Each structure stands twice: as structure tokens, then as C-alpha cells.
PDB file of C-alpha atoms in Angstrom:
ATOM      1  CA  MET O   1      12.559  36.807  20.226  1.00 52.00           C
ATOM      2  CA  ARG O   2       9.498  35.532  22.051  1.00 58.00           C
ATOM      3  CA  SER O   3       7.018  37.463  19.885  1.00 61.00           C
ATOM      4  CA  PHE O   4       8.769  36.126  16.775  1.00 63.00           C
ATOM      5  CA  PHE O   5       8.294  32.599  18.108  1.00 64.00           C
ATOM      6  CA  LEU O   6       4.595  33.273  18.677  1.00 66.00           C
ATOM      7  CA  ILE O   7       4.217  34.579  15.116  1.00 66.00           C
ATOM      8  CA  ASN O   8       5.888  31.407  13.828  1.00 73.00           C
ATOM      9  CA  GLU O   9       3.507  29.252  15.881  1.00 78.00           C
ATOM     10  CA  ASN O  10       0.488  31.147  14.506  1.00 76.00           C
ATOM     11  CA  GLU O  11       1.704  30.685  10.936  1.00 81.00           C
ATOM     12  CA  LYS O  12       2.168  26.970  11.603  1.00 82.00           C
ATOM     13  CA  VAL O  13      -1.389  26.663  12.911  1.00 83.00           C
ATOM     14  CA  VAL O  14      -2.770  28.600   9.930  1.00 84.00           C
ATOM     15  CA  GLY O  15      -0.833  26.308   7.584  1.00 84.00           C
ATOM     16  CA  GLU O  16      -2.178  23.201   9.295  1.00 88.00           C
ATOM     17  CA  VAL O  17      -5.747  24.531   9.175  1.00 89.00           C
ATOM     18  CA  THR O  18      -5.335  25.336   5.464  1.00 92.00           C
ATOM     19  CA  VAL O  19      -4.105  21.799   4.771  1.00 91.00           C
ATOM     20  CA  VAL O  20      -6.988  20.260   6.732  1.00 93.00           C
ATOM     21  CA  VAL O  21      -9.570  22.423   4.935  1.00 95.00           C
ATOM     22  CA  PHE O  22      -7.979  21.576   1.568  1.00 95.00           C
ATOM     23  CA  LEU O  23      -8.037  17.837   2.289  1.00 96.00           C
ATOM     24  CA  TYR O  24     -11.628  18.030   3.565  1.00 97.00           C
ATOM     25  CA  THR O  25     -12.738  19.903   0.425  1.00 97.00           C
ATOM     26  CA  LEU O  26     -10.895  17.420  -1.791  1.00 97.00           C
ATOM     27  CA  ALA O  27     -12.498  14.449  -0.006  1.00 97.00           C
ATOM     28  CA  THR O  28     -15.977  16.005  -0.297  1.00 97.00           C
ATOM     29  CA  TYR O  29     -15.394  16.665  -4.010  1.00 97.00           C
ATOM     30  CA  ILE O  30     -14.281  13.061  -4.594  1.00 97.00           C
ATOM     31  CA  VAL O  31     -17.311  11.698  -2.710  1.00 97.00           C
ATOM     32  CA  ILE O  32     -19.687  13.880  -4.777  1.00 96.00           C
ATOM     33  CA  LEU O  33     -18.042  12.741  -8.024  1.00 95.00           C
ATOM     34  CA  PHE O  34     -18.216   9.107  -6.880  1.00 94.00           C
ATOM     35  CA  LEU O  35     -21.912   9.385  -5.999  1.00 94.00           C
ATOM     36  CA  GLN O  36     -22.694  11.035  -9.351  1.00 92.00           C
ATOM     37  CA  TYR O  37     -20.758   8.295 -11.181  1.00 90.00           C
ATOM     38  CA  LYS O  38     -22.584   5.606  -9.212  1.00 88.00           C
ATOM     39  CA  SER O  39     -26.028   7.092  -9.929  1.00 88.00           C
ATOM     40  CA  LEU O  40     -25.125   7.365 -13.629  1.00 84.00           C
ATOM     41  CA  LYS O  41     -24.140   3.685 -13.675  1.00 80.00           C
ATOM     42  CA  ILE O  42     -27.392   2.696 -11.960  1.00 74.00           C
ATOM     43  CA  ARG O  43     -29.377   4.768 -14.472  1.00 71.00           C
ATOM     44  CA  ASP O  44     -27.675   2.991 -17.392  1.00 65.00           C
ATOM     45  CA  TYR O  45     -28.756  -0.479 -16.309  1.00 58.00           C
TER      46      TYR O  45
END
């Protein structure tokens, strides 16, 4: 019973880490796109 609980806790941590990494990657991607869009706009004018 106790080992099962530990396995569940580990899976929870792995899930949380995956979500954090996913959000971080998504945010980085959005920032890069935003910067590219901004530089394109500046180049146009």
C-alpha cells in the first residue's frame, strides 16, 4: 500500500513537471513569434 502511494506521488510530480515544461516551451515560442512579428513591423515602416 505504501509503495503504491509513493508511485502515485512520483507520477504526480512527473505530470506537474511535464505541464511546467510544456507551459515554459509554449511561452518561449509565443515570445519568439512576437519578437519576429515586431521586427517585421519595424522593417516595414
